[in-house]
Short mmCIF file of C-alpha atoms and ligand atoms in Angstrom, two decimals:
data_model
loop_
_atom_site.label_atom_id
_atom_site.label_comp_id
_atom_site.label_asym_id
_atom_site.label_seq_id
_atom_site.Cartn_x
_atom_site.Cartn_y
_atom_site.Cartn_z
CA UNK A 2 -11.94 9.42 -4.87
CA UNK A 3 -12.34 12.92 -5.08
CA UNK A 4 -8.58 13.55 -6.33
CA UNK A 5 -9.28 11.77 -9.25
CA UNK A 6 -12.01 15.66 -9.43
CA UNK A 7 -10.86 18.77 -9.36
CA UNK A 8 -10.95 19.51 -5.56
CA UNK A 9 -10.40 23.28 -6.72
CA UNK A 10 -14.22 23.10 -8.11
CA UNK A 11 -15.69 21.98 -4.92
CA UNK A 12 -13.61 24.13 -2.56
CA UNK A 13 -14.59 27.03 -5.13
CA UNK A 14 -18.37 26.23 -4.46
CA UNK A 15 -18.43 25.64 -1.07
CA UNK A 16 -16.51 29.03 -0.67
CA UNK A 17 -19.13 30.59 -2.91
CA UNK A 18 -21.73 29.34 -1.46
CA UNK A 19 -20.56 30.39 2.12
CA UNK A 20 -19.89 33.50 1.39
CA UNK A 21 -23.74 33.97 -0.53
CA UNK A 22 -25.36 32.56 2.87
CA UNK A 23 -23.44 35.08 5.27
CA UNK A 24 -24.29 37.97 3.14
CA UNK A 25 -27.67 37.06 2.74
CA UNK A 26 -30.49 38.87 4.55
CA UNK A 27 -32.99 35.94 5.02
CA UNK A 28 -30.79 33.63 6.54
CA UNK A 29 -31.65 34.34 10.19
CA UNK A 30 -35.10 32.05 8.75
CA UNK A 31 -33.79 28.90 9.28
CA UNK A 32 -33.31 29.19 12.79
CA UNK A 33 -37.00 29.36 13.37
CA UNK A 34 -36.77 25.48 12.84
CA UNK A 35 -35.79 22.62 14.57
CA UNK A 36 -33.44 20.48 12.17
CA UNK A 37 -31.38 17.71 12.77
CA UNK A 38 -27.79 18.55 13.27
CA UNK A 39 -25.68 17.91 10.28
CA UNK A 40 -28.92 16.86 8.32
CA UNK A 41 -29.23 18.32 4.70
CA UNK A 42 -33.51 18.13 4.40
CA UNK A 43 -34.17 18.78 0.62
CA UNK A 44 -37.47 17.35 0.90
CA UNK A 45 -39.73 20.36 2.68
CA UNK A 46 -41.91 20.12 -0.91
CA UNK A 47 -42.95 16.71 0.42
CA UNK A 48 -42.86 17.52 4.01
CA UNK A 49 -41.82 20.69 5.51
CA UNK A 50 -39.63 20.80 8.63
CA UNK A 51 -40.73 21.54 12.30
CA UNK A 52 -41.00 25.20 12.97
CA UNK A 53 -40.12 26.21 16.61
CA UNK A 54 -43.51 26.91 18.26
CA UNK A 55 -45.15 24.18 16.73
CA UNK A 56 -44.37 21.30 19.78
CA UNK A 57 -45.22 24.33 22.42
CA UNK A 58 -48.79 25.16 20.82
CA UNK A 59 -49.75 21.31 20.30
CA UNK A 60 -49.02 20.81 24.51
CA UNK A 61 -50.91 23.82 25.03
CA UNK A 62 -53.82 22.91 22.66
CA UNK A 63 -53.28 19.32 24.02
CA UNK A 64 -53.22 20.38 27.79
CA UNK A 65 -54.82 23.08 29.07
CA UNK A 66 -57.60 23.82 26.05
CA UNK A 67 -58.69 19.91 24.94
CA UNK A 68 -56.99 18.62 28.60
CA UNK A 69 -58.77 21.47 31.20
CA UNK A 70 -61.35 23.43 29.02
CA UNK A 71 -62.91 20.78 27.35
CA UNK A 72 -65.64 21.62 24.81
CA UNK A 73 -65.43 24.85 26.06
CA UNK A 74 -62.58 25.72 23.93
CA UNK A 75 -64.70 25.83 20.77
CA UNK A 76 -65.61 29.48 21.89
CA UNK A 77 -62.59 30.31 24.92
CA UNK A 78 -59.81 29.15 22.12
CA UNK A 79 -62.13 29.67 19.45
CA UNK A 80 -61.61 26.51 17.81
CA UNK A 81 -64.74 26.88 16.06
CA UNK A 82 -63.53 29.90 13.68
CA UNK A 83 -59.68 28.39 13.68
CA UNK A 84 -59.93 27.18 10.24
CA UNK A 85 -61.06 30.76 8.93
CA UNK A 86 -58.26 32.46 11.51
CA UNK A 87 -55.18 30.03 9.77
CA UNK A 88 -57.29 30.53 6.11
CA UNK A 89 -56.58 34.57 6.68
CA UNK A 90 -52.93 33.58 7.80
CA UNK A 91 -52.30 32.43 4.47
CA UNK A 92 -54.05 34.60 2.64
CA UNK A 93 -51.27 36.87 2.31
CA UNK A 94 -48.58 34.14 1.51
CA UNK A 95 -50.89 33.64 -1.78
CA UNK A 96 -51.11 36.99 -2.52
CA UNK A 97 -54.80 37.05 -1.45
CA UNK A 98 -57.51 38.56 0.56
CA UNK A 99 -58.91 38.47 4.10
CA UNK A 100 -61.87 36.05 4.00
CA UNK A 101 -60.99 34.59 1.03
CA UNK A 102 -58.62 31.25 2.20
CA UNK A 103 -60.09 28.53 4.76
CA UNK A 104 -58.16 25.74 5.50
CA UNK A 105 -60.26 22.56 5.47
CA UNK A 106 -60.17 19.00 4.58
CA UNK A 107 -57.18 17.17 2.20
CA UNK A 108 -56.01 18.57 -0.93
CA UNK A 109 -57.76 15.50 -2.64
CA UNK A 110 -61.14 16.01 -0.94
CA UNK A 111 -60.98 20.29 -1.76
CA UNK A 112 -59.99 19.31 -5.13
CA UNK A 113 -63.15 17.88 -5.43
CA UNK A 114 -65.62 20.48 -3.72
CA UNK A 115 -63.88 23.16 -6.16
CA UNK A 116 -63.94 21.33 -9.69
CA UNK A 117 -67.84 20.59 -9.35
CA UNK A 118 -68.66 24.06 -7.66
CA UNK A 119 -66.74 25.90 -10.48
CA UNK A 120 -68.11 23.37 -12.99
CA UNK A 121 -71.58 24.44 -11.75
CA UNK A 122 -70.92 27.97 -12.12
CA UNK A 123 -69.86 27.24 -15.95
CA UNK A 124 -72.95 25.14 -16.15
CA UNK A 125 -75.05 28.29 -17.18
CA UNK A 126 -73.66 28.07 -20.68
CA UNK A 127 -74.90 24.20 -21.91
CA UNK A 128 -71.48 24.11 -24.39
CA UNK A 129 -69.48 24.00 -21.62
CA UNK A 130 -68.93 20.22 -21.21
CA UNK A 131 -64.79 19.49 -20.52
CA UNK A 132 -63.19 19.04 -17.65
CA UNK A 133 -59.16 20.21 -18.56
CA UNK A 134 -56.63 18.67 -16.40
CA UNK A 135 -52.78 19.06 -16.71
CA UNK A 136 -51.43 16.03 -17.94
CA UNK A 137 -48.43 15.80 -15.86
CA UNK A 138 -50.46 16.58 -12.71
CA UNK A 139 -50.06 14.40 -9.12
CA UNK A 140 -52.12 11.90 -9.66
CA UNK A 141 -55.07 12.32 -7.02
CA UNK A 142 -55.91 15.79 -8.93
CA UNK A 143 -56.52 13.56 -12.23
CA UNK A 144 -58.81 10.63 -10.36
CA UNK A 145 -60.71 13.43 -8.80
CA UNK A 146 -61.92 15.29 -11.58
CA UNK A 147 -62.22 11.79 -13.36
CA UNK A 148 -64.91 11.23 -10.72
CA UNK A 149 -66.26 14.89 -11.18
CA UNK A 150 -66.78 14.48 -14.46
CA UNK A 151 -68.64 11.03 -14.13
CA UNK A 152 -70.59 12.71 -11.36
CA UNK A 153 -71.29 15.90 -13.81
CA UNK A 154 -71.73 13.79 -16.95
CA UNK A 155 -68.98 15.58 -18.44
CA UNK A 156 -65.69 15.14 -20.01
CA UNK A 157 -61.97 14.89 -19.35
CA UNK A 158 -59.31 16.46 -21.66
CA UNK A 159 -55.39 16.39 -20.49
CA UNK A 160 -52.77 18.49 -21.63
CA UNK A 161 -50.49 20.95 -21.24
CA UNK A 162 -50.92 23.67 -18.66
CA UNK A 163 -50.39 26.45 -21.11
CA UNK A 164 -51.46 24.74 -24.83
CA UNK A 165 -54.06 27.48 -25.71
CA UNK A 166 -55.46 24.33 -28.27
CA UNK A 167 -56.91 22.37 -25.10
CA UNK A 168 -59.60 24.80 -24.18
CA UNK A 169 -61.20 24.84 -27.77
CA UNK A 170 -63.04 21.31 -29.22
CA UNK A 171 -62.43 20.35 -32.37
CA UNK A 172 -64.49 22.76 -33.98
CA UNK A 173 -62.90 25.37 -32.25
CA UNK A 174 -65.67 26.22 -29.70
CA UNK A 175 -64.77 27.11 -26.27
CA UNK A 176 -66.27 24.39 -24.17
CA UNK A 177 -63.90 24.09 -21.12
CA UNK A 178 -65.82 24.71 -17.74
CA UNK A 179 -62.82 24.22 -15.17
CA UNK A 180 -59.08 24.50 -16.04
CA UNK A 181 -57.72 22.79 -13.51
CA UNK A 182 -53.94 23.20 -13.44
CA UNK A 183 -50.92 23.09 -11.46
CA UNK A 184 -48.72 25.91 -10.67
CA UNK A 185 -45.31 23.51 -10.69
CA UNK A 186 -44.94 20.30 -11.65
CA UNK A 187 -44.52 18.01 -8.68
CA UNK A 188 -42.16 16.07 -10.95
CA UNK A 189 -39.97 18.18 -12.99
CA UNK A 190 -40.15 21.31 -11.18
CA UNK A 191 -41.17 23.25 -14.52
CA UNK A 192 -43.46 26.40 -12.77
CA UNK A 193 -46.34 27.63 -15.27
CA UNK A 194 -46.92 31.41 -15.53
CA UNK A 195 -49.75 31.69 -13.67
CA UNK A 196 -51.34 35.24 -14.86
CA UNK A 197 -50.52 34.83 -18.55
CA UNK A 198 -52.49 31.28 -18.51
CA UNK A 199 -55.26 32.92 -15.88
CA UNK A 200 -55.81 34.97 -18.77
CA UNK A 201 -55.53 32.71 -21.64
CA UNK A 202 -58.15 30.51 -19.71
CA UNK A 203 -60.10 32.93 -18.93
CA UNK A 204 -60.62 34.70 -22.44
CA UNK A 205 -62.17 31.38 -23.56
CA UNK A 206 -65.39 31.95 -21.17
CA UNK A 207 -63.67 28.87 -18.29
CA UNK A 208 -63.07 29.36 -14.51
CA UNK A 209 -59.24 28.31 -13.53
CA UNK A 210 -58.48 26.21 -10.76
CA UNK A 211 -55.16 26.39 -9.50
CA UNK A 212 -52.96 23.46 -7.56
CA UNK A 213 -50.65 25.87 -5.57
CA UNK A 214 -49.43 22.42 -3.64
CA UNK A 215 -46.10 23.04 -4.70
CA UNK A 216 -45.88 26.85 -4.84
CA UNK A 217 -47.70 28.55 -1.68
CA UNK A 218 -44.78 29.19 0.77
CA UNK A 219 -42.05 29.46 -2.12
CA UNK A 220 -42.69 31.05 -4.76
CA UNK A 221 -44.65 34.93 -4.34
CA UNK A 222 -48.46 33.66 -5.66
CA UNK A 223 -50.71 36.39 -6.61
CA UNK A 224 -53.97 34.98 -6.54
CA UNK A 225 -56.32 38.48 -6.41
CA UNK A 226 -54.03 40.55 -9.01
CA UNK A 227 -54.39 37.08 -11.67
CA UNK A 228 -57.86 37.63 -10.77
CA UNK A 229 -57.96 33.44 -10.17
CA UNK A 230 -61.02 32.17 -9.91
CA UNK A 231 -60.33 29.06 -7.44
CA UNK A 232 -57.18 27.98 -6.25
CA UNK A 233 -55.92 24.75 -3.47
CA UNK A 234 -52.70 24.07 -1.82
CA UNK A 235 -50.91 21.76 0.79
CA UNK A 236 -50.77 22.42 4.26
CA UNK A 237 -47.46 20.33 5.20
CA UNK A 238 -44.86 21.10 2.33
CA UNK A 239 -43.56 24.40 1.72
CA UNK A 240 -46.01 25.85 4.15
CA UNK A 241 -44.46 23.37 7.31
CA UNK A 242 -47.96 22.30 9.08
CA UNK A 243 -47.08 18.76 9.77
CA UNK A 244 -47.93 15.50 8.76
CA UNK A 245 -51.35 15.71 7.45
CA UNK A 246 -51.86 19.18 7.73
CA UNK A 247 -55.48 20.20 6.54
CA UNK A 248 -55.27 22.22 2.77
CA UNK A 249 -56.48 25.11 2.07
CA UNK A 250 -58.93 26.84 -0.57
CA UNK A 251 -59.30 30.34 -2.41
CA UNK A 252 -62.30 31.23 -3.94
CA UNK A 253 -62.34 34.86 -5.66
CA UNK A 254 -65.00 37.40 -4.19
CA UNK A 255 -66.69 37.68 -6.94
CA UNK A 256 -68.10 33.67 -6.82
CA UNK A 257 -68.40 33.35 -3.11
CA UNK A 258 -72.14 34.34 -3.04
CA UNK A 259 -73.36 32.18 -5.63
CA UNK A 260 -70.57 28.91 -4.88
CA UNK A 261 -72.22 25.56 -4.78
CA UNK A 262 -69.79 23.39 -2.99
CA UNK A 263 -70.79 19.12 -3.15
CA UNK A 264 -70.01 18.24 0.22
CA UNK A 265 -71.60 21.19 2.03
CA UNK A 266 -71.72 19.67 5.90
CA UNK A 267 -73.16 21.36 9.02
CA UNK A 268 -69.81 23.58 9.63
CA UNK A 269 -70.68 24.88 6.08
CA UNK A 270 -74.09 25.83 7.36
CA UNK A 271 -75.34 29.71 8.00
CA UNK A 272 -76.49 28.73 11.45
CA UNK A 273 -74.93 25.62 12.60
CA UNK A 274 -76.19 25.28 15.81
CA UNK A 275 -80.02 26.38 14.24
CA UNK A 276 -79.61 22.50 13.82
CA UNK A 277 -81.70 23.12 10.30
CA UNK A 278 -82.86 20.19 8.59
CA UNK A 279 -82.07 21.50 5.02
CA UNK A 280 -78.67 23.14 4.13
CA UNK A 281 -78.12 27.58 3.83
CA UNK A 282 -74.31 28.13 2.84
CA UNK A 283 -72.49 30.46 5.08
CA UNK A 284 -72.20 33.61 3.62
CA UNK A 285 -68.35 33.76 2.91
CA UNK A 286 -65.59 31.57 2.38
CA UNK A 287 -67.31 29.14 5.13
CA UNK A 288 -69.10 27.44 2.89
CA UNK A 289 -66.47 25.48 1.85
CA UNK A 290 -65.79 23.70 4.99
CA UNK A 291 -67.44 20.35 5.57
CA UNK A 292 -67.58 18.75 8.44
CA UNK A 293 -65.82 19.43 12.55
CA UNK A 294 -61.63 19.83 11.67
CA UNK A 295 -58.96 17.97 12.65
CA UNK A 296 -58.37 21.19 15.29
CA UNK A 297 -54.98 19.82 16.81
CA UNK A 298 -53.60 19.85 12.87
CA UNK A 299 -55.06 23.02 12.20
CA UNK A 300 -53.27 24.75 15.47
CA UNK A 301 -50.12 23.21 14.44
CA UNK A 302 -50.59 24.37 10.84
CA UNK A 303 -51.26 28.27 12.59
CA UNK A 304 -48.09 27.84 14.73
CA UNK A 305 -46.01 26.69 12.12
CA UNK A 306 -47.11 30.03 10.01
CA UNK A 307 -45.59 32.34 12.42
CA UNK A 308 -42.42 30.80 10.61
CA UNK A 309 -43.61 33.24 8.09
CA UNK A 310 -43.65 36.20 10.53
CA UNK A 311 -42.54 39.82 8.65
CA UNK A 312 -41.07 37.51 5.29
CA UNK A 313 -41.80 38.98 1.92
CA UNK A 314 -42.81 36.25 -0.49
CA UNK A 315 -40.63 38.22 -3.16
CA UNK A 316 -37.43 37.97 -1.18
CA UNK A 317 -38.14 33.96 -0.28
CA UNK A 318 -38.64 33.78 -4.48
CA UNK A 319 -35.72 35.35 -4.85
CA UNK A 320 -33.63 33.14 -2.65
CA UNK A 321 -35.38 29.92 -3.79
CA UNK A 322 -34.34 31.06 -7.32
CA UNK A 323 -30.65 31.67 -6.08
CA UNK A 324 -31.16 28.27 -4.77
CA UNK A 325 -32.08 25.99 -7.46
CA UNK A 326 -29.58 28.16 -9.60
CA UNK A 327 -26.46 27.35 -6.70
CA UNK A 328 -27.55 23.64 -7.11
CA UNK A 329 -27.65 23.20 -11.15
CA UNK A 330 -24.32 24.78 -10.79
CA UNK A 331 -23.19 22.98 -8.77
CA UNK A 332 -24.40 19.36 -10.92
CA UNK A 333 -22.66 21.33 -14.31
CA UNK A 334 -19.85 21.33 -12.25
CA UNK A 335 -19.19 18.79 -10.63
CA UNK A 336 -20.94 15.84 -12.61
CA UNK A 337 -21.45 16.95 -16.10
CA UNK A 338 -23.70 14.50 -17.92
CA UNK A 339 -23.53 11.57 -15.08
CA UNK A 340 -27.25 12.82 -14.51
CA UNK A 341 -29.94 14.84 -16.73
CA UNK A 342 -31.18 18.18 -15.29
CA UNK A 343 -34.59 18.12 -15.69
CA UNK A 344 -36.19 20.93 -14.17
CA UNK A 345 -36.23 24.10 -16.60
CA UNK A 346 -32.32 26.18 -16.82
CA UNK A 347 -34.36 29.46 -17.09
CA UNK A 348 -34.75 30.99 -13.23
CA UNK A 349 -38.84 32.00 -14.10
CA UNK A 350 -39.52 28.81 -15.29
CA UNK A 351 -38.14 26.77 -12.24
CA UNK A 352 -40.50 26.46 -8.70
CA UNK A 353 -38.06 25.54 -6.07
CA UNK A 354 -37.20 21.45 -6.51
CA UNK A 355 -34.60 20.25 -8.99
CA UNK A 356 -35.35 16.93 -10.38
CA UNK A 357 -32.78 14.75 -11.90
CA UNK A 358 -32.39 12.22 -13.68
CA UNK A 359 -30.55 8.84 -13.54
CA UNK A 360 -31.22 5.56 -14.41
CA UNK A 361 -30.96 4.05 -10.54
CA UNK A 362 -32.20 6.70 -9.11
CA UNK A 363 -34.44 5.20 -6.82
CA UNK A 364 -30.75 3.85 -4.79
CA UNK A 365 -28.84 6.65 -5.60
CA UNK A 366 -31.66 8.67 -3.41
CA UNK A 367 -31.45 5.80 -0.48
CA UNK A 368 -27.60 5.92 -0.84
CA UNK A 369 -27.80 9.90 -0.33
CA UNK A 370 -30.03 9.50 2.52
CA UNK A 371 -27.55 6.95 4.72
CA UNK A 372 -25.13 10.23 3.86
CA UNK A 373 -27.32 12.25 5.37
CA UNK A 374 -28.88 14.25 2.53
CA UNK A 375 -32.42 14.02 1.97
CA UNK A 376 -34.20 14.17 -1.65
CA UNK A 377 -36.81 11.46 -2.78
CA UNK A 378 -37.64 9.62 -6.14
CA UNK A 379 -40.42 10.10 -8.31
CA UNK A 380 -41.33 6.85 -10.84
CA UNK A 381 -39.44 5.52 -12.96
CA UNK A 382 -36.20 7.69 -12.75
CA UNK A 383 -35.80 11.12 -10.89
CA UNK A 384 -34.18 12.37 -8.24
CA UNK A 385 -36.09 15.11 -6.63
CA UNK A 386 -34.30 17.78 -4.56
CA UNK A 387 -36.74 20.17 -2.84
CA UNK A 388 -35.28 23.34 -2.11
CA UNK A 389 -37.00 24.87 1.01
CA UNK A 390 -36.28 29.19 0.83
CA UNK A 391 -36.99 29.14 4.43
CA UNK A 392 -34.34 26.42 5.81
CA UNK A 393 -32.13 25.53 3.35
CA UNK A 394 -28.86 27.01 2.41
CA UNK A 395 -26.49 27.14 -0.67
CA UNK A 396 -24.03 25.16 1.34
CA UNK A 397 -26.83 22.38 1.80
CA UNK A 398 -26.88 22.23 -2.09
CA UNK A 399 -23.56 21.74 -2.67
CA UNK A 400 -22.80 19.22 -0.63
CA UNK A 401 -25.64 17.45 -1.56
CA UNK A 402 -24.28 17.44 -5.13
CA UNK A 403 -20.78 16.19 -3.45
CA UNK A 404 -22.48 13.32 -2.01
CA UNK A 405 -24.36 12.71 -5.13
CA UNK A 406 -21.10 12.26 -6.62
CA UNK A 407 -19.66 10.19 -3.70
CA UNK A 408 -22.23 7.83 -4.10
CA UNK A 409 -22.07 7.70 -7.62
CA UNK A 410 -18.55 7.40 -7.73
CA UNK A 411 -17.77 4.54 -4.93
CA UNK A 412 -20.98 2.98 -6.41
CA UNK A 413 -22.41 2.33 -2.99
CA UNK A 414 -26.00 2.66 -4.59
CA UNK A 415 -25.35 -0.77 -6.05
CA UNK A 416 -25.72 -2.35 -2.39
CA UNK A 417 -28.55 -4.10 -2.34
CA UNK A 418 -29.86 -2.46 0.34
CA UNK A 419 -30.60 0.38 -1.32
CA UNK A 420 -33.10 -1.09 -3.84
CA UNK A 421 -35.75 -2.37 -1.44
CA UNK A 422 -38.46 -0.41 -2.21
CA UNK A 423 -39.71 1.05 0.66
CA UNK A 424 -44.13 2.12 1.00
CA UNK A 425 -42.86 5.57 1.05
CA UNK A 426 -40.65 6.65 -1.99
C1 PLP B 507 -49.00 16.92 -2.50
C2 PLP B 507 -50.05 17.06 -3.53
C3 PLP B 507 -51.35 16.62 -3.28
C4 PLP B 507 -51.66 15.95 -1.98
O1 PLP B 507 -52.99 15.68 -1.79
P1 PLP B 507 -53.46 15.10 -0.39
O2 PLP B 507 -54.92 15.12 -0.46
O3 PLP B 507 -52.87 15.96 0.69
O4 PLP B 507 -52.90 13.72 -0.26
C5 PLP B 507 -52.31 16.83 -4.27
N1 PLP B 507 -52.00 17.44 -5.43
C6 PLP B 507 -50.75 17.86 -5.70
C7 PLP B 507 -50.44 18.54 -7.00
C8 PLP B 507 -49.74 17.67 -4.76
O5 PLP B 507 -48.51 18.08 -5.03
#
């Protein structure tokens, strides 16, 4: 079938693209994981890939500190101060300080502990009385401040991450509390400019909370120098922790003394083991912790960040830009219009996924898999290609647009097959 092409186009690309990964001075990265041979993985935004390390610190945690030292490795391994230890780990990934990231809990469940702490540092100013979510957010962010806000007595108001409009009421009175607001859209790839709306949120009197789920590990965050108030992010996608990797949370210096988390639990407490009967936050970014960690997934999460070992966050942007770019090229190129590019043309507008759009493309994304390219679907038509900086290369992206087009061409998506839906899209 691909005579009836122009074979000259895809040699050109793949020649390209070979030529861009030998000169290029991050490449070395992707052999700190352990990928299936001939495998194309374009979905490390939904779960990242095994670092090396990773399967040698889990038999060591397994063995010798939960197998040999028992309970004794909450002070020998210091389990106990683990989730501040990986928190400072990422710190610097998101472009913020030492003692200001712990890694705790779910995305979902920090979500939660941020949106009614932050609300309750707004609360001093009775106008203040919306909740703003991003419309297009995942939808866990949107049922959780739902519940905040029924919790609060408050309101909800969706809309666009940067529409200035949505933090005024109809009067035009500031009355936003909590902006909360995602960083790049999980479905379209479209990546928000996070100082110039820190500011814009911030100039109206709100606190900004922002979903970094689909930017910490790929694109250079600068929490402290946006001078964010609150920010959460995903353990296991660009950041490689594993299935079910604990999140993490930011909260700026300047609220940690007075932050009023709702699910403050004894690991949360000043003096745990003082065995209190009423609660005294810890004095730092421990207060947002809850209850004992999952400690295995946290030590897997603080392996899998020596992945990150001596890598500048501005170079990895750089290449995940070069990336995404390679790929729409390569889709211009080689199928015109038989799909829809829907992640944003313009490099700073784009995190590092790019979604398509066809009308079967739930099976065109099974299809791709039996060919050994990995994307996934998002409801009710895209084709989502996550673009890992660390792993993937710009010959991975063009030949997953070849076997796009093989698929689409020999119309092996039609197999019925392919349209089972599976629990898992
Ligand atoms: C992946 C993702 C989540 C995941 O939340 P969990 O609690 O880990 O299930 C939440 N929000 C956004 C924006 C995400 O992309």
């Amino acid at each position: 079938m691909a005579d009836t092409h122009h074979p000259s186009d895809v040699e050109r690309l793949r020649e390209q693209a070979r030529q861009r990964d030998a000169a290029d001075p991050l490449r070395h990265l992707r052999s700190r994981f352990d990928l299936p041979d001939g495998l194309v993985y374009l979905d490390g935004n939904s779960l990242g890939a095994l670092p090396h390390g990773v399967a040698d610190a889990l038999q060591d945690a397994v063995r010798r500190q939960w197998g040999s030292d028992l309970i004794g490795s909450w002070t020998s391994a210091d389990w106990w101060g683990a989730p501040g230890r990986v928190g400072d780990r990422i710190a610097p990934l998101v472009g913020a300080a030492p003692g200001t990231v712990v890694v705790t809990d779910s995305t979902s469940v920090d979500l939660f502990k941020l949106v009614v702490g932050g609300a309750r540092l707004a609360a001093a100013d009775p106008h203040r009385t919306v909740l703003l979510v991003d419309e297009a957010t995942f939808p866990t962010d949107r049922y959780l401040v739902d519940e905040a806000a029924r919790l609060l007595g408050m309101t909800v108001r969706a809309a666009r991450v940067d529409d200035p409009a949505a933090l005024r009421g109809p009067d035009g009175t500031p009355d936003v509390a909590v902006a909360v607001l995602c960083h790049v859209d999980f479905r379209t790839g479209e990546l928000f400019d996070l100082p110039a709306v820190t500011r814009q949120v911030q100039q109206t009197g709100a606190l900004v909370l922002w979903d970094l789920c689909h930017s910490a590990g790929a694109v250079d965050v600068r929490l402290a120098d946006a001078g964010v108030d609150l920010a959460v992010g995903c353990g296991y996608k660009f950041l490689n922790g594993g299935p079910g990797a604990p999140a993490f949370v930011y909260v700026a210096p300047r609220w940690q003394a007075d932050f009023d988390q709702p699910l403050p639990g004894w690991h949360a407490h000043a003096e745990p083991f003082a065995m209190a009967a009423r609660f005294t936050p810890a004095a730092g970014i421990d207060r947002l912790r809850t209850g004992t960690p999952p400690v295995l997934s946290v030590l897997a999460l603080e392996a899998a960040l020596a992945a990150f070992d001596d890598v500048d966050l501005g170079a990895v942007r750089r290449r995940s830009v070069e990336l995404t770019g390679t790929l729409i090229a390569a889709v211009d190129a080689l199928l015109g219009d038989r799909v829809e590019v829907v992640s944003p043309r313009d490099d700073a507008r784009r995190g590092s996924q790019v979604s398509l759009r066809h009308p079967q493309a739930y099976a065109v994304v099974q299809a791709m898999i039996a060919r050994g390219v990995v994307g996934d679907f998002r409801t009710p038509d895209v084709i989502r290609l996550g673009v890992a900086p660390l792993y993937v290369d710009r010959v991975d992206v063009v030949r997953a647009v070849e076997v796009l087009r093989a698929v689409l061409d020999s119309g092996e998506h039609r197999a019925p097959e392919f349209s089972r839906r599976a629990t898992v899209t």
